Amino acid sequence: MAEAAKTVITTAGLKKIEDELNDLKVNRRREVAEKLKDARAQGDLSENAEYDAAKDEQREIEARISLLEERLKNIEVVDEGEVTLDKVSVGCRVKVHDIVDNEDLAYTIVGSSEANSLQGKISNESPVGKALIGAKIGDTVNVDTPAGTFGYKVLGIERG
């Protein structure tokens, strides 16, 4: 079996995954165990909706734990403190001028699992992220999207 491709992630993204995993293992497992214990105490399990719901919740928690543990095996952490500011890379906050809409925008380039457009965090694998990676201040990049081609001029690069 081929090794899975590494997913790029920032240290903040890594901490978020580790915190969620810890919460699931320590707190949520205990909560579900209590629910199962209480449901078993009610007697007949064959028609016990609380028991069935707790078992479903337990399966969901274990599936999420498994997913997070697998994700952790295949990540490459980018330390924002070591990011160079001479060109756009993961962990950078980049200020650009949208040539088509004539407006200034700011994006933080993050790994795909951290992307959140509402917070201005775009994936390094998105069309805009791919186009900006490697660009320097003053460069103009073109981004081909289903909605058309957009041009962005890089105005500034700082740590994310």
PDB file of C-alpha atoms in Angstrom:
ATOM      1  CA  MET A   1       0.000   0.000   0.000  1.00  0.00           C
ATOM      2  CA  ALA A   2       1.372   3.413  -0.964  1.00  0.00           C
ATOM      3  CA  GLU A   3       2.074   5.882   1.805  1.00  0.00           C
ATOM      4  CA  ALA A   4      -0.603   8.570   2.102  1.00  0.00           C
ATOM      5  CA  ALA A   5       0.370  12.049   0.958  1.00  0.00           C
ATOM      6  CA  LYS A   6       1.383  14.381   3.746  1.00  0.00           C
ATOM      7  CA  THR A   7      -1.140  17.055   4.678  1.00  0.00           C
ATOM      8  CA  VAL A   8       0.354  20.440   5.482  1.00  0.00           C
ATOM      9  CA  ILE A   9      -0.892  22.007   8.707  1.00  0.00           C
ATOM     10  CA  THR A  10       0.086  24.934  10.925  1.00  0.00           C
ATOM     11  CA  THR A  11       1.038  24.515  14.576  1.00  0.00           C
ATOM     12  CA  ALA A  12      -2.308  26.079  15.549  1.00  0.00           C
ATOM     13  CA  GLY A  13      -4.104  23.493  13.406  1.00  0.00           C
ATOM     14  CA  LEU A  14      -2.081  20.699  15.000  1.00  0.00           C
ATOM     15  CA  LYS A  15      -2.983  21.926  18.480  1.00  0.00           C
ATOM     16  CA  LYS A  16      -6.669  22.032  17.532  1.00  0.00           C
ATOM     17  CA  ILE A  17      -6.585  18.405  16.346  1.00  0.00           C
ATOM     18  CA  GLU A  18      -4.655  17.260  19.426  1.00  0.00           C
ATOM     19  CA  ASP A  19      -7.073  19.083  21.742  1.00  0.00           C
ATOM     20  CA  GLU A  20     -10.097  17.513  20.053  1.00  0.00           C
ATOM     21  CA  LEU A  21      -8.504  14.060  20.184  1.00  0.00           C
ATOM     22  CA  ASN A  22      -7.699  14.469  23.871  1.00  0.00           C
ATOM     23  CA  ASP A  23     -11.260  15.625  24.625  1.00  0.00           C
ATOM     24  CA  LEU A  24     -12.722  12.645  22.774  1.00  0.00           C
ATOM     25  CA  LYS A  25     -10.460  10.134  24.523  1.00  0.00           C
ATOM     26  CA  VAL A  26     -10.656  11.588  28.017  1.00  0.00           C
ATOM     27  CA  ASN A  27     -14.043  13.250  28.386  1.00  0.00           C
ATOM     28  CA  ARG A  28     -16.391  11.972  25.698  1.00  0.00           C
ATOM     29  CA  ARG A  29     -15.471   8.299  26.150  1.00  0.00           C
ATOM     30  CA  ARG A  30     -16.165   8.624  29.880  1.00  0.00           C
ATOM     31  CA  GLU A  31     -19.507  10.335  29.239  1.00  0.00           C
ATOM     32  CA  VAL A  32     -20.629   7.595  26.855  1.00  0.00           C
ATOM     33  CA  ALA A  33     -19.464   4.875  29.235  1.00  0.00           C
ATOM     34  CA  GLU A  34     -21.692   6.435  31.916  1.00  0.00           C
ATOM     35  CA  LYS A  35     -24.638   6.557  29.512  1.00  0.00           C
ATOM     36  CA  LEU A  36     -24.110   2.892  28.622  1.00  0.00           C
ATOM     37  CA  LYS A  37     -23.852   1.949  32.291  1.00  0.00           C
ATOM     38  CA  ASP A  38     -27.080   3.795  33.108  1.00  0.00           C
ATOM     39  CA  ALA A  39     -28.903   2.252  30.134  1.00  0.00           C
ATOM     40  CA  ARG A  40     -27.762  -1.263  31.082  1.00  0.00           C
ATOM     41  CA  ALA A  41     -29.077  -0.714  34.595  1.00  0.00           C
ATOM     42  CA  GLN A  42     -32.561  -0.263  33.140  1.00  0.00           C
ATOM     43  CA  GLY A  43     -32.705  -3.931  32.202  1.00  0.00           C
ATOM     44  CA  ASP A  44     -33.715  -5.403  28.834  1.00  0.00           C
ATOM     45  CA  LEU A  45     -31.352  -4.016  26.205  1.00  0.00           C
ATOM     46  CA  SER A  46     -33.282  -5.332  23.200  1.00  0.00           C
ATOM     47  CA  GLU A  47     -35.825  -2.478  23.342  1.00  0.00           C
ATOM     48  CA  ASN A  48     -33.751   0.128  25.130  1.00  0.00           C
ATOM     49  CA  ALA A  49     -33.565   3.289  23.003  1.00  0.00           C
ATOM     50  CA  GLU A  50     -31.135   4.993  25.405  1.00  0.00           C
ATOM     51  CA  TYR A  51     -28.739   2.063  25.111  1.00  0.00           C
ATOM     52  CA  ASP A  52     -28.971   2.101  21.295  1.00  0.00           C
ATOM     53  CA  ALA A  53     -28.359   5.871  21.207  1.00  0.00           C
ATOM     54  CA  ALA A  54     -25.353   5.551  23.525  1.00  0.00           C
ATOM     55  CA  LYS A  55     -23.902   2.736  21.369  1.00  0.00           C
ATOM     56  CA  ASP A  56     -24.366   4.900  18.257  1.00  0.00           C
ATOM     57  CA  GLU A  57     -22.644   7.810  19.992  1.00  0.00           C
ATOM     58  CA  GLN A  58     -19.827   5.499  21.073  1.00  0.00           C
ATOM     59  CA  ARG A  59     -19.332   4.328  17.454  1.00  0.00           C
ATOM     60  CA  GLU A  60     -19.231   7.951  16.241  1.00  0.00           C
ATOM     61  CA  ILE A  61     -16.662   8.912  18.873  1.00  0.00           C
ATOM     62  CA  GLU A  62     -14.453   5.931  18.089  1.00  0.00           C
ATOM     63  CA  ALA A  63     -14.697   6.646  14.348  1.00  0.00           C
ATOM     64  CA  ARG A  64     -13.704  10.281  14.927  1.00  0.00           C
ATOM     65  CA  ILE A  65     -10.788   9.207  17.158  1.00  0.00           C
ATOM     66  CA  SER A  66      -9.614   6.821  14.456  1.00  0.00           C
ATOM     67  CA  LEU A  67      -9.889   9.527  11.793  1.00  0.00           C
ATOM     68  CA  LEU A  68      -7.935  12.065  13.868  1.00  0.00           C
ATOM     69  CA  GLU A  69      -5.231   9.541  14.748  1.00  0.00           C
ATOM     70  CA  GLU A  70      -4.850   8.643  11.063  1.00  0.00           C
ATOM     71  CA  ARG A  71      -4.714  12.324  10.142  1.00  0.00           C
ATOM     72  CA  LEU A  72      -1.968  12.900  12.728  1.00  0.00           C
ATOM     73  CA  LYS A  73       0.142  10.161  11.119  1.00  0.00           C
ATOM     74  CA  ASN A  74       0.104  11.962   7.776  1.00  0.00           C
ATOM     75  CA  ILE A  75       0.740  15.600   8.585  1.00  0.00           C
ATOM     76  CA  GLU A  76       3.620  17.920   8.011  1.00  0.00           C
ATOM     77  CA  VAL A  77       3.654  20.792  10.497  1.00  0.00           C
ATOM     78  CA  VAL A  78       4.690  24.242   9.304  1.00  0.00           C
ATOM     79  CA  ASP A  79       6.124  26.372  12.095  1.00  0.00           C
ATOM     80  CA  GLU A  80       4.887  29.892  11.373  1.00  0.00           C
ATOM     81  CA  GLY A  81       7.857  31.281  13.312  1.00  0.00           C
ATOM     82  CA  GLU A  82      10.228  29.814  10.744  1.00  0.00           C
ATOM     83  CA  VAL A  83       8.280  31.002   7.689  1.00  0.00           C
ATOM     84  CA  THR A  84      10.341  33.299   5.478  1.00  0.00           C
ATOM     85  CA  LEU A  85       8.594  36.453   4.380  1.00  0.00           C
ATOM     86  CA  ASP A  86      10.250  36.812   0.975  1.00  0.00           C
ATOM     87  CA  LYS A  87       7.565  34.702  -0.721  1.00  0.00           C
ATOM     88  CA  VAL A  88       4.081  33.370   0.044  1.00  0.00           C
ATOM     89  CA  SER A  89       3.968  29.977   1.775  1.00  0.00           C
ATOM     90  CA  VAL A  90       1.786  28.030   4.182  1.00  0.00           C
ATOM     91  CA  GLY A  91       1.561  29.919   7.463  1.00  0.00           C
ATOM     92  CA  CYS A  92       1.732  33.359   5.829  1.00  0.00           C
ATOM     93  CA  ARG A  93      -0.852  36.074   5.888  1.00  0.00           C
ATOM     94  CA  VAL A  94      -0.824  37.679   2.463  1.00  0.00           C
ATOM     95  CA  LYS A  95      -2.367  40.993   1.478  1.00  0.00           C
ATOM     96  CA  VAL A  96      -3.438  41.167  -2.151  1.00  0.00           C
ATOM     97  CA  HIS A  97      -5.198  43.551  -4.483  1.00  0.00           C
ATOM     98  CA  ASP A  98      -7.995  41.946  -6.482  1.00  0.00           C
ATOM     99  CA  ILE A  99      -7.514  43.486  -9.920  1.00  0.00           C
ATOM    100  CA  VAL A 100     -10.961  42.499 -11.219  1.00  0.00           C
ATOM    101  CA  ASP A 101     -12.982  43.817  -8.259  1.00  0.00           C
ATOM    102  CA  ASN A 102     -10.485  46.590  -7.417  1.00  0.00           C
ATOM    103  CA  GLU A 103     -10.359  45.769  -3.712  1.00  0.00           C
ATOM    104  CA  ASP A 104      -7.711  44.802  -1.184  1.00  0.00           C
ATOM    105  CA  LEU A 105      -8.037  41.425   0.546  1.00  0.00           C
ATOM    106  CA  ALA A 106      -6.071  39.470   3.114  1.00  0.00           C
ATOM    107  CA  TYR A 107      -5.745  35.704   3.328  1.00  0.00           C
ATOM    108  CA  THR A 108      -3.941  33.360   5.646  1.00  0.00           C
ATOM    109  CA  ILE A 109      -2.573  30.366   3.749  1.00  0.00           C
ATOM    110  CA  VAL A 110      -3.201  27.174   5.733  1.00  0.00           C
ATOM    111  CA  GLY A 111      -3.400  23.438   5.156  1.00  0.00           C
ATOM    112  CA  SER A 112      -6.567  22.041   3.627  1.00  0.00           C
ATOM    113  CA  SER A 113      -7.924  20.734   6.935  1.00  0.00           C
ATOM    114  CA  GLU A 114      -7.751  24.230   8.479  1.00  0.00           C
ATOM    115  CA  ALA A 115      -9.325  26.227   5.648  1.00  0.00           C
ATOM    116  CA  ASN A 116     -12.229  28.480   6.615  1.00  0.00           C
ATOM    117  CA  SER A 117     -13.166  31.146   4.082  1.00  0.00           C
ATOM    118  CA  LEU A 118     -15.297  33.022   6.632  1.00  0.00           C
ATOM    119  CA  GLN A 119     -12.140  33.587   8.689  1.00  0.00           C
ATOM    120  CA  GLY A 120      -9.985  34.422   5.659  1.00  0.00           C
ATOM    121  CA  LYS A 121      -8.105  31.115   5.890  1.00  0.00           C
ATOM    122  CA  ILE A 122      -7.609  29.551   2.486  1.00  0.00           C
ATOM    123  CA  SER A 123      -6.106  26.197   1.667  1.00  0.00           C
ATOM    124  CA  ASN A 124      -2.754  25.877  -0.018  1.00  0.00           C
ATOM    125  CA  GLU A 125      -4.579  23.427  -2.318  1.00  0.00           C
ATOM    126  CA  SER A 126      -7.337  25.864  -3.357  1.00  0.00           C
ATOM    127  CA  PRO A 127      -7.038  27.661  -6.714  1.00  0.00           C
ATOM    128  CA  VAL A 128      -6.173  30.982  -5.029  1.00  0.00           C
ATOM    129  CA  GLY A 129      -3.818  29.316  -2.536  1.00  0.00           C
ATOM    130  CA  LYS A 130      -1.997  27.381  -5.269  1.00  0.00           C
ATOM    131  CA  ALA A 131      -1.581  30.531  -7.343  1.00  0.00           C
ATOM    132  CA  LEU A 132      -0.244  32.578  -4.422  1.00  0.00           C
ATOM    133  CA  ILE A 133       2.257  29.999  -3.120  1.00  0.00           C
ATOM    134  CA  GLY A 134       5.725  31.138  -4.123  1.00  0.00           C
ATOM    135  CA  ALA A 135       4.653  34.641  -5.182  1.00  0.00           C
ATOM    136  CA  LYS A 136       6.660  37.644  -3.971  1.00  0.00           C
ATOM    137  CA  ILE A 137       5.599  41.165  -3.079  1.00  0.00           C
ATOM    138  CA  GLY A 138       4.791  42.993  -6.304  1.00  0.00           C
ATOM    139  CA  ASP A 139       4.007  39.807  -8.259  1.00  0.00           C
ATOM    140  CA  THR A 140       0.686  39.464 -10.042  1.00  0.00           C
ATOM    141  CA  VAL A 141      -0.843  35.993 -10.194  1.00  0.00           C
ATOM    142  CA  ASN A 142      -3.770  34.779 -12.248  1.00  0.00           C
ATOM    143  CA  VAL A 143      -6.271  32.356 -10.763  1.00  0.00           C
ATOM    144  CA  ASP A 144      -8.447  30.248 -13.023  1.00  0.00           C
ATOM    145  CA  THR A 145     -11.750  29.346 -11.371  1.00  0.00           C
ATOM    146  CA  PRO A 146     -15.089  28.085 -12.669  1.00  0.00           C
ATOM    147  CA  ALA A 147     -16.343  31.685 -12.336  1.00  0.00           C
ATOM    148  CA  GLY A 148     -13.531  33.026 -14.562  1.00  0.00           C
ATOM    149  CA  THR A 149      -9.955  34.217 -14.269  1.00  0.00           C
ATOM    150  CA  PHE A 150      -9.003  36.569 -11.462  1.00  0.00           C
ATOM    151  CA  GLY A 151      -5.814  38.556 -11.000  1.00  0.00           C
ATOM    152  CA  TYR A 152      -4.239  39.291  -7.635  1.00  0.00           C
ATOM    153  CA  LYS A 153      -1.280  41.578  -6.988  1.00  0.00           C
ATOM    154  CA  VAL A 154       0.682  40.680  -3.839  1.00  0.00           C
ATOM    155  CA  LEU A 155       0.904  43.760  -1.622  1.00  0.00           C
ATOM    156  CA  GLY A 156       2.399  42.285   1.536  1.00  0.00           C
ATOM    157  CA  ILE A 157       3.442  39.106   3.309  1.00  0.00           C
ATOM    158  CA  GLU A 158       3.532  38.602   7.075  1.00  0.00           C
ATOM    159  CA  ARG A 159       3.474  35.730   9.531  1.00  0.00           C
ATOM    160  CA  GLY A 160       0.064  34.157   9.996  1.00  0.00           C
TER     161      GLY A 160
END
